[in-house]
Amino acid sequence: MATQVEALTSATGLISLLDENERELQFYGLSQLNAVADRFWAEISDAISRIEILYEDESFPHRELAALLASKIYFYLGEFDDALNFALGAGKLFDLDDTSAYVQTVVNHAIDTYIARRSADNSQDIDSRLEAIVERMFERCFELNEFLQVIGIAIETRRLDVLERALTSGDTNSLLAYVQNECVDLISSITVQEQVQELLFKVHMQFDSPNYEAVCLCLSKLNNPQKTAEILSMLVQDQDKLLSAYQIAFDLNANATQEFTKAVVSEFSTNNDEASTEESSPVDRIKSILSGDETLKLHLEFLFRNNKTDMNILNQTCKLLDSRLSLAHNATTFANAFMHAGTTVDNFLRDNLEWLSRASSWSKFTATAALGVIHHGQIKHGFNLLQPYLPEDKTSVSPFSEGGAFFALGLIHACHGSESVISYLQDALISYQGQNADILQHGACLGLGTAGMGSGSEDTANSLMNVLFADSAVSGEAAALGLGLIMMGSNHESTLTAMLDYAKETKHEKIIRALSVGMGLIMFGRKQQADTLVARLLDQEDPLLRLGAVHMITMAYCGTGDNNAIRKLLHLAVSDVKDDVRRAAVTGLGFILLRSPEQVPRMVELLSESFNPHVRVGAALALGIACAGTGSKAAIAILEPMLKDPVDFVVEGASIALAFILIQRNETYEPKVTEVRKRFASIIENKSGEGVAKFGAAVSQGIIDAGGRNVTIGLTTNDGQLNAPACVGMLLFTQFWYWFPLAHFLALSFQPTALIAVNKDLKAPNLEVTCNSRKALYAYPPNIEQPVAQAPTKVATAVLSTTAKARRAGKKMAGAEEPEAKKEEKSESEDTRMDVDESPLSADSKSGAQKKGRKQGTDTFMVNNGTRLLPFQERFMKWPSGARYVPVKQSRISGVLVVRDTTPDEPEDLIESVLPDDPVEEEQDSAEEGALQPPEPFEYPFDNDN
Amino acid sequence: MSARTINKLYEQTYAALNSQNPNLEAIGKQVSQLKVGVVKLAIQNSEIEADSSFQLLKRGVAELGAQLSIKIGDIAAFERYLAQLEPYYFGNRMGLSDSDVMYPLIGLNLLRMLSDNLIADFHTMIERIDLEQLQNNPFIVHPVKLEQALMEGSYKKVWQARSDVPTPEYLFFMDILMSTIRNEVASCVEKSYTSLPFSDAKSVLFFSNMDELLKFAQDHQWIVSPAEKRITFKSDAEDTHLFQGENIMKQTLSYAQELERIV
């Protein structure tokens, strides 16, 4: 028969059989056609109606064959819906075990259809034949042990029964982790997400000794503080599990919302009332960890100790930018704030008092608020630090710096607003009257929002609402943003309605715009729940409300990679008539895809070449946000040409995006870094250049060296969870387009990159972790040379700060010197150890290691506790075997780790805190510490405004 | 039905069809019996498809069917049979030698295409015929010449060709062809003349007598005035193309919108 089939050049003869009257002839024709369908489908497709008639003819005994043939033809025609329908009609003739493209495609389509039907509300009326096909696919996967596939389909089809079966039949622990880390956040319906979390919780609890870290993560997602507190109390009682309780508390603090951790703390206190008699009991420690105090302290310590800011860059920029222009003044302020974010180092301000005094009105506001960024996390001393700028006795003398101080107070306490801070700021909202009250209120609203972020406090919201309804453009704008921050991610209905109604009522563009951002924040992470409101906002004629819709999509689907959201944003990006909406829509893509940064360059490549500069700058920011910290080469390739864009604000956007992407990279790792840094410098230097481009370049210099070169942009936490404050901070940062002071919100996105291990007393012991890679890849970039006055072109020349002689010596002695240097470092006390780091000796070993690495290809080196550990370095990290300290949690090395001491009786070698306990009071004591002397209390040399 | 009885039935039917006064109805029944029989054989035993005598039988049955359908004037059935015969007539011909009725049937098929005005199909078919046969075989030459005449517009030649058909079966399609031509001419005449005298109309439309002409005129709703001996054609000059403003506006607006979307 095969020879005949090959001989056939046309199927018309066979097709003509279908028109015969005899059943046998028709059947013969069908079976012959079925055999040759893959070759002659084009011809047969002309007779498709005839085949369908045969299928619909109830009296025809071979209807199923007709259905199979019709299905094949529709498959070849690309009509998969029809192909599936007829395949269902073909019954048993449709062979699932076939591996042909036809069967595969139809089965895939069947699953897709099933998913679509299951996600629709009327899931009752699903074709039972369709369900049968999917069931059979599940069975096959189970037979082949392809559990990941089953899990994926089960979640998409919302078949929790199948999901549970898959979880219990495979390696449950790793599957649970897979679902928690990779799958749950991609579910676009909140209810299903909760169902899955509950299922995970259930499966976890089936173990004899559950993995409590994962369980608590589940509970935090389910927002169940009672159970979490119960588990923690239970663990605290057990001496063996105390350390893992600490670890859980650290993780919860990093991953869960402020509202949740507060609830856990209060539940936990009621559970453990009697235990809290002695000082620093485990219960108190847990509370302190949960409230974030411990993490902040550790991070502060790390950032202060390792601060590697290159002051030359900053001084150079400051010199070149004309500080009489407020734009340029702001640029320097931001560069300084970002470079020193969280380090508490304010030397630059001290050294440039004259520059500072040139700040006027809002740049004074920004400059004061910058203190908040620099001292971010110093919650103990927040008030003390800002005392000189806060208004005394409720009488305002200099509203701009006082307003800025309110904002700074919020930034210092970001996400950790204590009662006193919140009530102080709340008080500030109503205490001040007079013509400048709105400036103070502006600062207070922003501060209140930042400190109380995500707390959902109705009381705070009400006082902000009152400010909003006063209808002052300046204070109303901040109040709207504050509302959004307080109610972040809450989907709080009455607040949303009030905001939307007011947005339609007010005449102030600033307020509407801020409301549109605020409403987006309230919908953070709410996915499909935001859809109705988004649709309503999209229908509005006012472009600012459509902008709100864009922000809402961005925030609601942040980090989900949801296809619908992407489609909506892409549509808006090319079809909306308002440039602002377009720009925000393109930028939003970056937020939505921030977990799959490799997709973004491809998606925005065309947009980055748009004729419309707003779309271009949006594309740049999207790349920057999604690829932040990844060093993605594809993204750099798109962004680099944009630095030469004829439109100034595109250059600004591209600079910032490049800074995001290249943050913490050195020249050895990514050679482009030097070029980009040089480019920033030359943009600033260019005398005839545009102000906005210079602003962008200066801010970018701040970002690329942010936090003393020790922080990255962390939109996800170390455990891979979405970091809500960071995402929100990033969105607010992009609003600097309209209002410069909002750029400070970027500080919320900074995440210290450190190896921090603590023992049972929450103190950091001296320990080391091996890194199986070349040290040079992760070294700090060298400082730029102090420029010679006459030759500013030399600025960017980068050379190691070691002499040629030392280098030669290093080459010879590298092998022998290195371990010795290490030993020395260890044996010496902390203060001298810090000195050793700066001495030529350690620089020698560094350059030696670099040279050795190039020869051998690989190398290993040790990373000390409390020093920098880059995110892209983490996969090379290995906990040394047989070390004294063993981490409680094995899955990661970054973030705060609790370690178990294997020889608890030996005395511990702890890293002493170098951070002054109170910078104001302990002035005299610290003078003895020499090099690490804390800064003098410092005041901005501001005159009074009026 | 075994292979042998089918063969026997085939012989009988073949003889009956070629007899002087065939009973077409009875033959029709026999042909469908044959078809079902052949297919049943194929379904029972798929190996048999490789057997050349079976293929010969299959071809024979289809040819019988084709001849029969011409006799009873069933064009659709004729078309089907020819489609089934295609693998036997073109390409490697299933390894069989040429059939006696092959070229007459192909010629008839060509004629059918001409009469249906399927010029493209006609040429596709011509391309698949051997050059030698195309130039010399009378069954093929006839429709080819006809087509040339048609293309030239010399309908007279077509009219004359009717008298020298290679077999009488061709007449069946020739009559259809003539009426196709007549309709073609009629539609041109309507446009080119306002009226025509009877005599001219008769010769232009190839009618041999007045009655046929008058009936034809009636079918086309022409106005016949016996007094003047003229046929007047309806003129429909009113179908001027209106200016469709709305459409143009819509189009322009959509262009503008698309332009705006260019990224």
JSON list of C-alpha atoms in Angstrom, two decimals, chain B residues 152-234:
[
{"chain": "B", "resi": 152, "resn": "GLU", "atom": "CA", "xyz": [-9.81, 33.89, -30.43]},
{"chain": "B", "resi": 153, "resn": "GLY", "atom": "CA", "xyz": [-13.51, 34.58, -30.18]},
{"chain": "B", "resi": 154, "resn": "SER", "atom": "CA", "xyz": [-14.20, 32.79, -33.44]},
{"chain": "B", "resi": 155, "resn": "TYR", "atom": "CA", "xyz": [-17.37, 31.19, -32.25]},
{"chain": "B", "resi": 156, "resn": "LYS", "atom": "CA", "xyz": [-18.14, 30.23, -35.79]},
{"chain": "B", "resi": 157, "resn": "LYS", "atom": "CA", "xyz": [-15.33, 27.69, -35.74]},
{"chain": "B", "resi": 158, "resn": "VAL", "atom": "CA", "xyz": [-16.72, 26.27, -32.51]},
{"chain": "B", "resi": 159, "resn": "TRP", "atom": "CA", "xyz": [-20.08, 25.99, -34.16]},
{"chain": "B", "resi": 160, "resn": "GLN", "atom": "CA", "xyz": [-18.50, 24.15, -37.05]},
{"chain": "B", "resi": 161, "resn": "ALA", "atom": "CA", "xyz": [-16.47, 21.84, -34.82]},
{"chain": "B", "resi": 162, "resn": "ARG", "atom": "CA", "xyz": [-19.73, 20.42, -33.63]},
{"chain": "B", "resi": 163, "resn": "SER", "atom": "CA", "xyz": [-20.05, 18.57, -36.88]},
{"chain": "B", "resi": 164, "resn": "ASP", "atom": "CA", "xyz": [-16.69, 16.75, -36.75]},
{"chain": "B", "resi": 165, "resn": "VAL", "atom": "CA", "xyz": [-16.60, 15.20, -33.26]},
{"chain": "B", "resi": 166, "resn": "PRO", "atom": "CA", "xyz": [-14.41, 12.10, -32.86]},
{"chain": "B", "resi": 167, "resn": "THR", "atom": "CA", "xyz": [-17.15, 10.12, -31.07]},
{"chain": "B", "resi": 168, "resn": "PRO", "atom": "CA", "xyz": [-20.82, 10.85, -30.64]},
{"chain": "B", "resi": 169, "resn": "GLU", "atom": "CA", "xyz": [-20.36, 11.11, -26.82]},
{"chain": "B", "resi": 170, "resn": "TYR", "atom": "CA", "xyz": [-18.65, 14.46, -27.41]},
{"chain": "B", "resi": 171, "resn": "LEU", "atom": "CA", "xyz": [-21.92, 15.90, -28.63]},
{"chain": "B", "resi": 172, "resn": "PHE", "atom": "CA", "xyz": [-23.28, 15.90, -25.10]},
{"chain": "B", "resi": 173, "resn": "PHE", "atom": "CA", "xyz": [-20.70, 18.42, -23.95]},
{"chain": "B", "resi": 174, "resn": "MET", "atom": "CA", "xyz": [-20.68, 20.29, -27.26]},
{"chain": "B", "resi": 175, "resn": "ASP", "atom": "CA", "xyz": [-24.34, 21.20, -26.71]},
{"chain": "B", "resi": 176, "resn": "ILE", "atom": "CA", "xyz": [-23.58, 22.47, -23.24]},
{"chain": "B", "resi": 177, "resn": "LEU", "atom": "CA", "xyz": [-20.62, 24.37, -24.66]},
{"chain": "B", "resi": 178, "resn": "MET", "atom": "CA", "xyz": [-22.78, 25.98, -27.30]},
{"chain": "B", "resi": 179, "resn": "SER", "atom": "CA", "xyz": [-25.27, 27.21, -24.74]},
{"chain": "B", "resi": 180, "resn": "THR", "atom": "CA", "xyz": [-22.40, 28.53, -22.63]},
{"chain": "B", "resi": 181, "resn": "ILE", "atom": "CA", "xyz": [-21.13, 30.44, -25.66]},
{"chain": "B", "resi": 182, "resn": "ARG", "atom": "CA", "xyz": [-24.59, 31.66, -26.48]},
{"chain": "B", "resi": 183, "resn": "ASN", "atom": "CA", "xyz": [-25.01, 33.10, -23.02]},
{"chain": "B", "resi": 184, "resn": "GLU", "atom": "CA", "xyz": [-21.62, 34.73, -23.30]},
{"chain": "B", "resi": 185, "resn": "VAL", "atom": "CA", "xyz": [-22.54, 36.31, -26.62]},
{"chain": "B", "resi": 186, "resn": "ALA", "atom": "CA", "xyz": [-25.91, 37.35, -25.27]},
{"chain": "B", "resi": 187, "resn": "SER", "atom": "CA", "xyz": [-24.37, 39.21, -22.38]},
{"chain": "B", "resi": 188, "resn": "CYS", "atom": "CA", "xyz": [-22.07, 41.06, -24.79]},
{"chain": "B", "resi": 189, "resn": "VAL", "atom": "CA", "xyz": [-24.87, 41.86, -27.22]},
{"chain": "B", "resi": 190, "resn": "GLU", "atom": "CA", "xyz": [-26.95, 43.34, -24.44]},
{"chain": "B", "resi": 191, "resn": "LYS", "atom": "CA", "xyz": [-24.22, 45.82, -23.73]},
{"chain": "B", "resi": 192, "resn": "SER", "atom": "CA", "xyz": [-23.13, 46.63, -27.26]},
{"chain": "B", "resi": 193, "resn": "TYR", "atom": "CA", "xyz": [-26.52, 47.14, -28.98]},
{"chain": "B", "resi": 194, "resn": "THR", "atom": "CA", "xyz": [-29.69, 48.82, -27.94]},
{"chain": "B", "resi": 195, "resn": "SER", "atom": "CA", "xyz": [-31.63, 46.66, -30.38]},
{"chain": "B", "resi": 196, "resn": "LEU", "atom": "CA", "xyz": [-31.09, 44.11, -33.15]},
{"chain": "B", "resi": 197, "resn": "PRO", "atom": "CA", "xyz": [-33.21, 42.88, -36.04]},
{"chain": "B", "resi": 198, "resn": "PHE", "atom": "CA", "xyz": [-34.34, 39.26, -35.79]},
{"chain": "B", "resi": 199, "resn": "SER", "atom": "CA", "xyz": [-32.18, 38.04, -38.62]},
{"chain": "B", "resi": 200, "resn": "ASP", "atom": "CA", "xyz": [-28.97, 39.48, -37.19]},
{"chain": "B", "resi": 201, "resn": "ALA", "atom": "CA", "xyz": [-29.75, 38.24, -33.73]},
{"chain": "B", "resi": 202, "resn": "LYS", "atom": "CA", "xyz": [-30.38, 34.77, -35.09]},
{"chain": "B", "resi": 203, "resn": "SER", "atom": "CA", "xyz": [-27.00, 34.54, -36.81]},
{"chain": "B", "resi": 204, "resn": "VAL", "atom": "CA", "xyz": [-25.10, 36.16, -34.00]},
{"chain": "B", "resi": 205, "resn": "LEU", "atom": "CA", "xyz": [-26.52, 33.68, -31.50]},
{"chain": "B", "resi": 206, "resn": "PHE", "atom": "CA", "xyz": [-26.16, 30.63, -33.78]},
{"chain": "B", "resi": 207, "resn": "PHE", "atom": "CA", "xyz": [-29.80, 29.76, -33.91]},
{"chain": "B", "resi": 208, "resn": "SER", "atom": "CA", "xyz": [-31.14, 27.73, -36.78]},
{"chain": "B", "resi": 209, "resn": "ASN", "atom": "CA", "xyz": [-34.77, 28.75, -36.34]},
{"chain": "B", "resi": 210, "resn": "MET", "atom": "CA", "xyz": [-36.84, 31.62, -35.04]},
{"chain": "B", "resi": 211, "resn": "ASP", "atom": "CA", "xyz": [-38.63, 29.68, -32.33]},
{"chain": "B", "resi": 212, "resn": "GLU", "atom": "CA", "xyz": [-35.43, 28.93, -30.51]},
{"chain": "B", "resi": 213, "resn": "LEU", "atom": "CA", "xyz": [-34.42, 32.59, -30.75]},
{"chain": "B", "resi": 214, "resn": "LEU", "atom": "CA", "xyz": [-37.73, 33.82, -29.40]},
{"chain": "B", "resi": 215, "resn": "LYS", "atom": "CA", "xyz": [-37.60, 31.41, -26.49]},
{"chain": "B", "resi": 216, "resn": "PHE", "atom": "CA", "xyz": [-34.03, 32.48, -25.73]},
{"chain": "B", "resi": 217, "resn": "ALA", "atom": "CA", "xyz": [-35.08, 36.14, -25.85]},
{"chain": "B", "resi": 218, "resn": "GLN", "atom": "CA", "xyz": [-37.91, 35.41, -23.46]},
{"chain": "B", "resi": 219, "resn": "ASP", "atom": "CA", "xyz": [-35.51, 33.69, -21.00]},
{"chain": "B", "resi": 220, "resn": "HIS", "atom": "CA", "xyz": [-33.28, 36.74, -21.01]},
{"chain": "B", "resi": 221, "resn": "GLN", "atom": "CA", "xyz": [-36.25, 39.08, -20.63]},
{"chain": "B", "resi": 222, "resn": "TRP", "atom": "CA", "xyz": [-35.53, 40.95, -23.84]},
{"chain": "B", "resi": 223, "resn": "ILE", "atom": "CA", "xyz": [-38.30, 42.99, -25.37]},
{"chain": "B", "resi": 224, "resn": "VAL", "atom": "CA", "xyz": [-39.46, 41.42, -28.60]},
{"chain": "B", "resi": 225, "resn": "SER", "atom": "CA", "xyz": [-41.52, 43.49, -31.05]},
{"chain": "B", "resi": 226, "resn": "PRO", "atom": "CA", "xyz": [-42.82, 41.25, -33.83]},
{"chain": "B", "resi": 227, "resn": "ALA", "atom": "CA", "xyz": [-44.05, 44.28, -35.75]},
{"chain": "B", "resi": 228, "resn": "GLU", "atom": "CA", "xyz": [-40.60, 45.78, -36.18]},
{"chain": "B", "resi": 229, "resn": "LYS", "atom": "CA", "xyz": [-38.97, 42.35, -36.15]},
{"chain": "B", "resi": 230, "resn": "ARG", "atom": "CA", "xyz": [-36.50, 43.65, -33.65]},
{"chain": "B", "resi": 231, "resn": "ILE", "atom": "CA", "xyz": [-35.26, 42.70, -30.23]},
{"chain": "B", "resi": 232, "resn": "THR", "atom": "CA", "xyz": [-34.67, 45.57, -27.82]},
{"chain": "B", "resi": 233, "resn": "PHE", "atom": "CA", "xyz": [-32.37, 45.17, -24.87]},
{"chain": "B", "resi": 234, "resn": "LYS", "atom": "CA", "xyz": [-32.90, 46.66, -21.48]}
]
